[in-house]
CSV table of C-alpha atoms in Angstrom, one decimal:
chain,number,residue,atom,x,y,z
E,211,MET,CA,128.2,157.9,141.5
E,212,ASN,CA,128.6,154.5,142.7
E,213,ALA,CA,126.9,151.4,143.9
E,214,THR,CA,127.7,152.5,147.6
E,215,THR,CA,125.5,155.7,147.2
E,216,HIS,CA,122.2,154.0,147.2
E,217,PRO,CA,120.5,151.3,149.7
E,218,ALA,CA,122.1,147.8,149.1
E,219,GLY,CA,119.8,145.7,147.2
E,220,GLN,CA,117.4,148.2,146.1
E,221,THR,CA,116.4,147.7,142.1
E,222,ASN,CA,114.3,149.5,139.9
E,223,SER,CA,112.5,146.2,139.1
E,224,ASP,CA,111.8,145.5,142.9
E,225,LEU,CA,110.4,148.9,143.4
E,226,MET,CA,108.3,148.8,140.2
E,227,ALA,CA,107.0,145.6,141.8
E,228,ARG,CA,106.0,147.6,144.7
E,229,ARG,CA,104.5,150.3,142.8
E,230,ALA,CA,102.3,148.0,141.1
E,231,ALA,CA,100.8,146.8,144.3
E,232,ALA,CA,100.7,150.0,146.0
E,233,LEU,CA,99.5,152.8,143.3
E,234,PRO,CA,96.7,153.0,141.3
E,235,ARG,CA,97.1,152.1,137.3
E,236,GLY,CA,96.0,155.5,136.5
E,237,VAL,CA,99.2,157.2,137.8
E,238,GLY,CA,101.4,156.4,134.7
E,239,GLN,CA,105.0,156.5,134.6
E,240,ALA,CA,107.0,156.8,131.3
E,241,HIS,CA,110.4,155.0,132.4
E,242,PRO,CA,110.7,152.3,134.6
E,243,LEU,CA,113.1,154.2,137.0
E,244,PHE,CA,113.4,155.3,140.4
E,245,ALA,CA,115.9,158.0,141.0
E,246,SER,CA,118.5,158.1,144.1
E,247,LYS,CA,120.3,161.5,142.9
E,248,ALA,CA,119.9,164.4,140.3
E,249,LEU,CA,121.9,167.3,139.5
E,250,ASN,CA,121.6,169.9,136.6
E,251,ALA,CA,120.8,167.7,133.7
E,252,GLU,CA,122.2,164.1,134.8
E,253,ILE,CA,119.6,161.9,136.8
E,254,TRP,CA,121.1,158.6,138.7
E,255,ASP,CA,118.8,155.6,139.4
E,256,VAL,CA,118.7,153.6,142.5
E,257,GLU,CA,121.2,151.0,140.8
E,258,GLY,CA,123.5,153.6,139.9
E,259,ARG,CA,123.0,154.1,136.5
E,260,ARG,CA,123.4,157.6,134.8
E,261,TYR,CA,120.9,159.3,132.3
E,262,ILE,CA,120.9,162.7,130.6
E,263,ASP,CA,117.7,164.4,131.3
E,264,PHE,CA,116.0,165.8,128.3
E,265,VAL,CA,112.6,166.0,130.2
E,266,ALA,CA,113.2,168.3,132.9
E,267,GLY,CA,110.5,167.1,135.2
E,268,ILE,CA,108.3,168.1,132.0
E,269,ALA,CA,109.7,171.3,132.0
E,270,VAL,CA,109.8,172.0,135.5
E,271,VAL,CA,113.7,172.3,136.3
E,272,ASN,CA,114.4,174.9,133.9
E,273,THR,CA,117.4,176.0,136.1
E,274,GLY,CA,118.4,172.3,136.4
E,275,HIS,CA,118.1,169.7,139.2
E,276,CYS,CA,119.4,170.9,142.5
E,277,HIS,CA,120.4,174.2,141.4
E,278,PRO,CA,122.5,175.3,144.5
E,279,LYS,CA,121.1,179.0,144.5
E,280,VAL,CA,117.6,177.3,144.3
E,281,ILE,CA,118.0,174.9,147.3
E,282,ALA,CA,119.8,177.2,149.5
E,283,ALA,CA,117.0,179.7,149.4
E,284,ALA,CA,114.6,176.8,150.4
E,285,GLN,CA,116.8,175.7,153.1
E,286,GLU,CA,117.5,179.1,154.5
E,287,GLN,CA,113.4,179.4,154.8
E,288,ILE,CA,112.9,176.1,156.5
E,289,PRO,CA,114.3,177.2,160.1
E,290,HIS,CA,111.9,180.1,159.9
E,291,PHE,CA,108.9,178.7,159.6
E,292,SER,CA,107.5,176.0,157.3
E,293,HIS,CA,103.9,177.0,157.0
E,294,THR,CA,101.1,179.7,158.3
E,295,CYS,CA,98.8,179.6,155.8
E,296,PHE,CA,99.1,183.1,153.8
E,297,GLN,CA,95.4,183.6,154.3
E,298,VAL,CA,95.7,183.6,157.9
E,299,VAL,CA,99.4,185.1,158.6
E,300,ALA,CA,101.2,186.4,155.6
E,301,TYR,CA,105.0,186.4,155.0
E,302,ASP,CA,106.8,188.6,152.9
E,303,GLY,CA,108.2,186.1,150.4
E,304,TYR,CA,104.9,185.6,149.0
E,305,LEU,CA,104.4,189.4,148.6
E,306,THR,CA,107.9,189.9,147.0
E,307,LEU,CA,107.2,187.3,144.6
E,308,ALA,CA,103.8,188.7,143.6
E,309,GLU,CA,105.5,191.7,142.8
E,310,ARG,CA,108.2,190.6,140.9
E,311,LEU,CA,106.0,188.1,138.5
E,312,SER,CA,103.5,191.4,138.0
E,313,ALA,CA,106.3,193.5,137.1
E,314,LEU,CA,107.9,191.1,134.6
E,315,ALA,CA,104.5,190.1,133.0
E,316,PRO,CA,104.0,191.8,129.4
E,317,GLY,CA,101.9,194.8,129.1
E,318,ASP,CA,101.7,198.3,130.6
E,319,ALA,CA,98.4,198.0,132.9
E,320,ALA,CA,98.5,197.5,136.5
E,321,LYS,CA,98.7,193.9,137.3
E,322,LYS,CA,98.3,191.8,140.5
E,323,THR,CA,99.5,188.1,141.2
E,324,PHE,CA,98.3,185.2,143.7
E,325,PHE,CA,99.6,181.9,144.1
E,326,VAL,CA,98.3,178.4,144.3
E,327,SER,CA,100.1,175.1,144.2
E,328,THR,CA,99.5,173.4,140.8
E,329,GLY,CA,98.7,174.2,137.2
E,330,ALA,CA,95.4,173.1,136.8
E,331,GLU,CA,94.2,175.0,140.4
E,332,ALA,CA,96.0,178.3,138.2
E,333,VAL,CA,93.8,177.3,135.4
E,334,GLU,CA,90.6,176.8,137.2
E,335,ASN,CA,91.1,180.5,139.2
E,336,ALA,CA,92.2,182.1,136.0
E,337,VAL,CA,88.6,181.1,134.7
E,338,LYS,CA,86.7,181.5,137.9
E,339,ILE,CA,88.3,185.1,137.7
E,340,ALA,CA,87.4,185.7,134.1
E,341,ARG,CA,83.7,184.4,134.7
E,342,ALA,CA,83.4,186.9,137.8
E,343,PHE,CA,84.9,189.9,135.8
E,344,THR,CA,82.7,189.3,132.8
E,345,GLY,CA,79.7,187.9,134.3
E,346,ARG,CA,79.7,185.3,131.4
E,347,PRO,CA,79.8,181.7,131.4
E,348,GLY,CA,81.4,180.6,128.3
E,349,VAL,CA,85.0,179.5,127.8
E,350,ILE,CA,86.7,178.7,124.5
E,351,ALA,CA,89.7,176.3,124.5
E,352,PHE,CA,91.3,174.5,121.5
E,353,ASN,CA,91.8,171.1,119.9
E,354,GLY,CA,94.9,169.6,121.4
E,355,ALA,CA,95.3,171.6,124.5
E,356,PHE,CA,96.2,170.4,128.0
E,357,HIS,CA,95.1,172.2,130.9
E,358,GLY,CA,95.3,169.6,133.6
E,359,ARG,CA,93.5,166.8,135.2
E,360,THR,CA,90.8,168.2,137.4
E,361,LEU,CA,87.0,168.2,136.3
E,362,LEU,CA,87.2,171.7,134.6
E,363,THR,CA,90.6,171.5,133.4
E,364,LEU,CA,89.9,168.1,131.7
E,365,GLY,CA,86.7,169.7,130.3
E,366,LEU,CA,89.0,172.3,128.7
E,367,THR,CA,91.7,169.9,127.7
E,368,GLY,CA,91.4,168.8,123.9
E,369,LYS,CA,92.5,165.4,123.9
E,370,ILE,CA,90.5,162.3,125.1
E,371,ASP,CA,92.7,159.2,125.6
E,372,PRO,CA,94.4,158.7,128.2
E,373,TYR,CA,92.7,161.7,130.2
E,374,LYS,CA,89.2,162.0,129.6
E,375,LEU,CA,88.2,158.4,129.1
E,376,GLY,CA,85.2,157.5,131.2
E,377,VAL,CA,85.1,160.3,133.5
E,378,GLY,CA,82.7,162.7,132.0
E,379,PRO,CA,80.5,164.6,132.0
E,380,PHE,CA,82.4,167.5,132.0
E,381,PRO,CA,81.1,171.0,133.0
E,382,ALA,CA,78.9,172.9,130.8
E,383,GLU,CA,79.8,176.1,128.5
E,384,ILE,CA,83.2,174.8,127.6
E,385,TYR,CA,83.8,175.0,123.7
E,386,HIS,CA,86.7,173.9,121.4
E,387,ALA,CA,88.1,175.6,118.1
E,388,PRO,CA,90.7,174.4,115.8
E,389,TYR,CA,94.3,174.9,116.8
E,390,PRO,CA,96.7,176.4,113.9
E,391,CYS,CA,98.9,173.6,112.8
E,392,GLU,CA,100.2,174.4,109.2
E,393,LEU,CA,101.9,170.7,109.2
E,394,HIS,CA,98.2,169.3,109.6
E,395,GLY,CA,96.6,171.6,107.2
E,396,ILE,CA,94.9,174.0,109.7
E,397,SER,CA,95.6,177.5,108.7
E,398,VAL,CA,95.1,181.0,111.0
E,399,ASP,CA,92.2,181.5,108.8
E,400,ASP,CA,90.9,178.0,109.5
E,401,ALA,CA,91.4,178.6,113.2
E,402,ILE,CA,89.7,181.9,113.4
E,403,HIS,CA,86.8,180.4,111.1
E,404,GLY,CA,86.4,177.7,113.8
E,405,ILE,CA,85.7,180.5,116.5
E,406,GLU,CA,83.4,182.2,114.2
E,407,LEU,CA,81.6,179.1,113.6
E,408,LEU,CA,81.1,178.6,117.7
E,409,PHE,CA,79.6,182.0,117.8
E,410,LYS,CA,77.2,181.2,115.0
E,411,ASN,CA,76.2,177.5,116.0
E,412,ASP,CA,77.0,176.9,119.8
E,413,ILE,CA,77.4,179.9,121.9
E,414,GLU,CA,76.8,183.5,121.1
E,415,ALA,CA,79.9,186.0,121.5
E,416,ARG,CA,78.3,187.7,124.6
E,417,ARG,CA,78.1,184.9,126.7
E,418,VAL,CA,81.8,184.0,126.4
E,419,ALA,CA,84.3,185.1,129.2
E,420,ALA,CA,87.6,183.9,128.0
E,421,PHE,CA,89.7,182.1,125.4
E,422,ILE,CA,92.3,179.9,126.9
E,423,VAL,CA,95.3,179.2,124.8
E,424,GLU,CA,98.8,177.7,125.1
E,425,PRO,CA,101.1,179.8,123.1
E,426,VAL,CA,102.9,176.6,122.5
E,427,GLN,CA,100.8,173.7,122.7
E,428,GLY,CA,102.6,171.3,125.4
E,429,GLU,CA,100.9,167.7,125.5
E,430,GLY,CA,99.1,168.8,121.9
E,431,GLY,CA,102.4,168.3,120.2
E,432,TYR,CA,104.8,171.2,121.0
E,433,TYR,CA,103.3,173.6,117.9
E,434,PRO,CA,104.0,177.1,118.5
E,435,ALA,CA,101.0,179.5,117.8
E,436,PRO,CA,101.7,181.3,114.9
E,437,ALA,CA,102.1,185.4,116.0
E,438,GLU,CA,99.3,186.4,113.5
E,439,PHE,CA,96.9,183.8,115.1
E,440,MET,CA,97.8,185.4,118.6
E,441,GLN,CA,97.0,189.0,116.8
E,442,ARG,CA,94.1,188.1,115.4
E,443,LEU,CA,92.6,186.3,118.9
E,444,ARG,CA,93.3,189.2,120.8
E,445,ALA,CA,91.7,191.3,118.3
E,446,LEU,CA,88.5,188.8,118.1
E,447,ALA,CA,88.6,189.1,122.0
E,448,ASP,CA,88.8,192.9,122.2
E,449,LYS,CA,85.7,193.2,119.6
E,450,HIS,CA,83.5,190.9,121.7
E,451,GLY,CA,84.7,192.0,125.3
E,452,ILE,CA,86.1,188.5,125.9
E,453,LEU,CA,89.2,188.1,128.3
E,454,LEU,CA,92.4,186.3,126.6
E,455,ILE,CA,93.8,183.9,129.2
E,456,ALA,CA,97.7,182.6,128.5
E,457,ASP,CA,98.3,179.2,129.7
E,458,GLU,CA,102.1,179.5,130.3
E,459,ILE,CA,102.4,176.7,132.6
E,460,GLN,CA,105.0,174.7,130.4
E,461,SER,CA,106.2,177.6,128.1
E,462,GLY,CA,107.0,180.2,130.8
E,463,VAL,CA,110.2,181.0,133.0
E,464,GLY,CA,112.5,181.5,129.9
E,465,ARG,CA,111.8,177.9,128.2
E,466,THR,CA,111.4,179.6,125.0
E,467,GLY,CA,113.7,182.5,125.1
E,468,LYS,CA,111.5,184.8,126.6
E,469,MET,CA,110.3,185.2,130.2
E,470,PHE,CA,106.6,184.4,128.7
E,471,ALA,CA,105.9,182.9,125.3
E,472,MET,CA,103.4,185.5,124.5
E,473,GLU,CA,106.0,187.9,124.2
E,474,HIS,CA,107.1,186.8,121.0
E,475,SER,CA,103.8,187.4,119.3
E,476,LYS,CA,103.8,191.0,121.2
E,477,VAL,CA,100.4,190.1,122.3
E,478,VAL,CA,99.3,191.0,125.9
E,479,PRO,CA,97.0,188.5,127.2
E,480,ASP,CA,94.4,189.6,130.4
E,481,LEU,CA,95.5,186.7,132.7
E,482,ILE,CA,98.4,184.2,132.8
E,483,THR,CA,98.6,180.9,134.4
E,484,MET,CA,102.2,179.8,135.6
E,485,ALA,CA,103.6,176.8,137.2
E,486,LYS,CA,106.0,174.1,136.3
E,487,GLY,CA,109.5,176.2,135.8
E,488,LEU,CA,108.4,178.9,138.4
E,489,GLY,CA,109.4,176.7,141.6
E,490,GLY,CA,112.4,174.9,140.2
E,491,GLY,CA,111.1,171.6,141.9
E,492,PHE,CA,109.1,173.1,144.3
E,493,PRO,CA,105.2,173.2,144.1
E,494,ILE,CA,104.0,176.5,143.3
E,495,ALA,CA,101.6,177.8,140.6
E,496,ALA,CA,100.4,181.5,140.1
E,497,VAL,CA,97.9,183.6,138.1
E,498,VAL,CA,99.2,187.3,136.8
E,499,GLY,CA,96.4,189.5,135.6
E,500,ARG,CA,95.2,192.8,134.8
E,501,ALA,CA,94.6,194.2,138.5
E,502,ASP,CA,91.1,195.2,137.7
E,503,ILE,CA,90.3,191.7,136.8
E,504,MET,CA,91.9,190.2,139.4
E,505,ASP,CA,90.0,192.4,142.1
E,506,SER,CA,86.7,190.7,140.7
E,507,LEU,CA,86.2,188.1,143.7
E,508,ASN,CA,85.7,189.5,147.4
E,509,PRO,CA,88.2,188.4,150.1
E,510,GLY,CA,88.0,184.5,150.3
E,511,GLY,CA,87.3,183.9,146.9
E,512,LEU,CA,90.9,183.2,146.1
E,513,GLY,CA,93.4,181.1,148.2
E,514,SER,CA,94.2,177.8,149.4
E,515,THR,CA,95.8,176.3,152.5
E,516,TYR,CA,99.1,175.4,150.9
E,517,ALA,CA,99.4,178.0,148.3
E,518,GLY,CA,102.3,180.1,148.0
E,519,ALA,CA,104.0,177.9,150.9
E,520,PRO,CA,107.0,179.6,152.4
E,521,MET,CA,110.0,177.2,150.8
E,522,ALA,CA,108.4,177.4,147.2
E,523,CYS,CA,108.3,181.2,147.3
E,524,ALA,CA,111.8,181.2,148.7
E,525,ALA,CA,112.9,178.7,145.8
E,526,ALA,CA,110.9,180.9,143.0
E,527,LEU,CA,112.7,183.9,144.0
E,528,ALA,CA,115.8,182.2,143.7
E,529,VAL,CA,114.7,180.9,139.9
E,530,LEU,CA,113.8,184.3,139.0
E,531,ASP,CA,117.5,185.5,140.1
E,532,VAL,CA,119.1,182.4,138.4
E,533,VAL,CA,117.1,183.2,135.2
E,534,GLU,CA,118.1,186.6,135.3
E,535,SER,CA,122.0,186.3,136.6
E,536,GLU,CA,122.8,183.3,134.1
E,537,ASN,CA,121.0,184.8,131.0
E,538,LEU,CA,118.7,181.7,130.6
E,539,CYS,CA,116.3,183.4,128.0
E,540,GLN,CA,119.5,183.9,125.8
E,541,ARG,CA,120.7,180.2,126.7
E,542,ALA,CA,116.9,178.8,125.7
E,543,THR,CA,117.5,180.5,122.3
E,544,ASP,CA,121.0,179.1,121.8
E,545,ILE,CA,120.1,175.5,122.7
E,546,GLY,CA,116.9,175.7,120.8
E,547,THR,CA,118.7,176.7,117.6
E,548,HIS,CA,121.6,174.2,118.2
E,549,MET,CA,119.1,171.5,118.8
E,550,GLN,CA,116.9,171.8,115.6
E,551,ALA,CA,120.3,172.3,113.6
E,552,ARG,CA,121.5,169.1,114.7
E,553,LEU,CA,118.1,167.5,114.5
E,554,ARG,CA,117.5,168.6,111.0
E,555,GLU,CA,121.0,166.9,110.0
E,556,VAL,CA,119.3,163.8,111.2
E,557,ALA,CA,116.0,164.5,109.5
E,558,ALA,CA,117.6,164.8,106.2
E,559,LYS,CA,118.7,161.3,106.5
E,560,HIS,CA,115.4,159.8,107.4
E,561,LYS,CA,112.2,160.2,105.4
E,562,SER,CA,110.1,159.3,108.6
E,563,ILE,CA,110.8,162.4,110.4
E,564,GLY,CA,108.4,165.0,108.8
E,565,ASP,CA,109.0,167.9,111.0
E,566,VAL,CA,111.5,169.5,112.9
E,567,ARG,CA,110.2,172.5,115.2
E,568,GLY,CA,110.5,174.7,118.5
E,569,LEU,CA,110.3,178.0,120.1
E,570,GLY,CA,113.5,178.5,122.1
E,571,ALA,CA,114.2,175.4,124.3
E,572,MET,CA,110.6,173.7,123.2
E,573,VAL,CA,111.8,171.6,120.7
E,574,ALA,CA,109.9,168.8,118.8
E,575,VAL,CA,110.5,166.0,116.2
E,576,GLU,CA,107.3,164.7,114.8
E,577,PHE,CA,107.5,161.3,112.8
E,578,PHE,CA,105.3,160.1,110.0
E,579,HIS,CA,105.1,156.6,108.2
E,580,ASP,CA,107.3,157.0,105.0
E,581,GLY,CA,106.8,160.8,105.3
E,582,ASP,CA,103.1,160.8,104.9
E,583,HIS,CA,101.3,163.4,107.3
E,584,ALA,CA,98.4,161.5,107.2
E,585,ARG,CA,100.2,158.5,108.9
E,586,PRO,CA,101.4,159.2,112.3
E,587,ALA,CA,104.1,156.9,113.5
E,588,PRO,CA,103.8,156.7,117.4
E,589,GLU,CA,105.4,153.4,117.5
E,590,LEU,CA,108.7,154.6,115.9
E,591,VAL,CA,108.4,157.3,118.8
E,592,LYS,CA,107.6,154.4,121.2
E,593,ALA,CA,110.7,152.3,120.3
E,594,ILE,CA,113.2,155.7,119.9
E,595,ILE,CA,112.3,156.3,123.8
E,596,ALA,CA,112.8,152.7,124.5
E,597,GLU,CA,116.2,152.7,122.7
E,598,ALA,CA,117.6,156.1,124.3
E,599,LEU,CA,116.8,154.9,127.6
E,600,LYS,CA,119.0,151.7,127.1
E,601,ARG,CA,121.6,154.2,126.0
E,602,GLY,CA,121.2,156.4,129.2
E,603,LEU,CA,119.0,159.4,127.8
E,604,LEU,CA,115.5,160.2,129.0
E,605,LEU,CA,112.7,161.3,126.5
E,606,LEU,CA,109.0,162.0,126.4
E,607,SER,CA,106.3,161.7,123.6
E,608,CYS,CA,103.4,164.1,123.0
E,609,GLY,CA,100.9,165.0,120.3
E,610,SER,CA,97.4,163.9,119.9
E,611,TYR,CA,98.8,160.5,118.1
E,612,GLY,CA,102.0,160.4,120.3
E,613,ASN,CA,104.0,160.7,117.2
E,614,VAL,CA,105.9,163.6,118.6
E,615,LEU,CA,109.2,163.7,120.5
E,616,ARG,CA,109.5,166.7,122.8
E,617,LEU,CA,112.6,167.8,124.2
E,618,MET,CA,112.9,170.1,127.1
E,619,VAL,CA,116.4,170.1,128.3
E,620,PRO,CA,117.4,172.1,131.8
E,621,LEU,CA,118.2,175.5,130.4
E,622,THR,CA,121.5,175.2,132.6
E,623,ILE,CA,122.5,171.9,130.6
E,624,GLU,CA,126.3,172.0,130.1
E,625,GLN,CA,127.2,172.1,126.6
E,626,LYS,CA,129.1,168.7,126.7
E,627,VAL,CA,126.2,167.1,128.4
E,628,LEU,CA,123.8,168.5,125.6
E,629,GLU,CA,126.0,167.2,123.0
E,630,GLU,CA,126.3,163.6,124.7
E,631,GLY,CA,122.6,163.5,124.6
E,632,LEU,CA,122.0,164.8,121.2
E,633,ASP,CA,124.5,162.3,120.2
E,634,ILE,CA,122.6,159.4,121.9
E,635,LEU,CA,119.4,160.8,120.2
E,636,ALA,CA,120.8,160.6,116.8
E,637,ALA,CA,121.7,157.1,117.3
E,638,SER,CA,118.8,155.9,118.8
E,639,ILE,CA,116.8,157.3,116.0
E,640,GLU,CA,119.1,155.8,113.5
E,641,ALA,CA,118.9,152.3,115.2
E,642,VAL,CA,114.9,152.3,115.2
E,643,VAL,CA,114.2,154.0,112.0
E,644,THR,CA,116.8,151.9,109.7
E,645,SER,CA,115.5,148.4,111.4
E,646,ALA,CA,111.6,149.5,111.0
């Protein structure tokens, strides 16, 4: 790409100034860039500079930016119709996608699927269905969780700053339990005991409709839930007649090396929420679940005007085709294994790197001062992200303290581009940590 491919005189700084005047402060932006083009794992800004993308639109373009099959599917749909509202006049793409996701979801029970537009909507609807099915009000989420920015999903989210500051009160009958994290001293026993304490002190088990859990916490720090925890949570749910909702919005669609991250623990959830990678960049989200549970609401109780938009359904069907035909689940496993190996080599040189972890291509590096797990180092992560940006690599942080680098490359990334990005990341860590 060269300077002739973008409007003359347009700069990131000019656009950032316009942004400051036009947008509210609450709409964040990780990098002071404006995109003009993206392809697979690369983005070019309006000034013509190229960046390697280790963010993937926050695990959205698992199939890469502008995958030709995904784009072609959406383009093929456009001339036929762009909108009818499925609840008014239906169309085959929605139905076919629902059938495919129901067939792909773990478990032998009959399943049903419906669509909304965002992950937060999917979570809201999953909770609504769980309450309707059980006749119970309570929902138990986990510390460090992120489930969305609507009022209900903020209530479920287990992190105050920046999401929940000054916008309460939040809906009632939402409770939080510890999420297991050995690195920070929370064992599986501790997490289960935390739930038992909720039953003893806050809400009786017979009033709890659902547990909602991320099989790999996203915003919380890219901590994979131990299989033992998921198995014990399933057993606890079954004991008390509680539903298990798996929030697979960030971890689904091949990201962890399986179509659904829950497959790693061999635990079958009752309901699954999906979004992000499902549409390959087109806005679509889903709730997939046991048919008898999904049928709990009367006609009209589920739906939305733009839900399951025709172009998004067409794109999502193409995404599923690409995941299968290009064997992206195995590719995610291979990418994750390679990235962790490279990053452990870097970690061996720097005491400030306290952990390298991941499940498939959800990879994280956590930083501490002098390797002390009681002293998170968010300023190091912030500086590494800034240094990497200068060198042409896009990164994001996460974690309760902002001390975790989360790496979520497109699963279609070319190996040479992956290596180039990892080289930049290693050099950026070296530059920041040695000068700290």
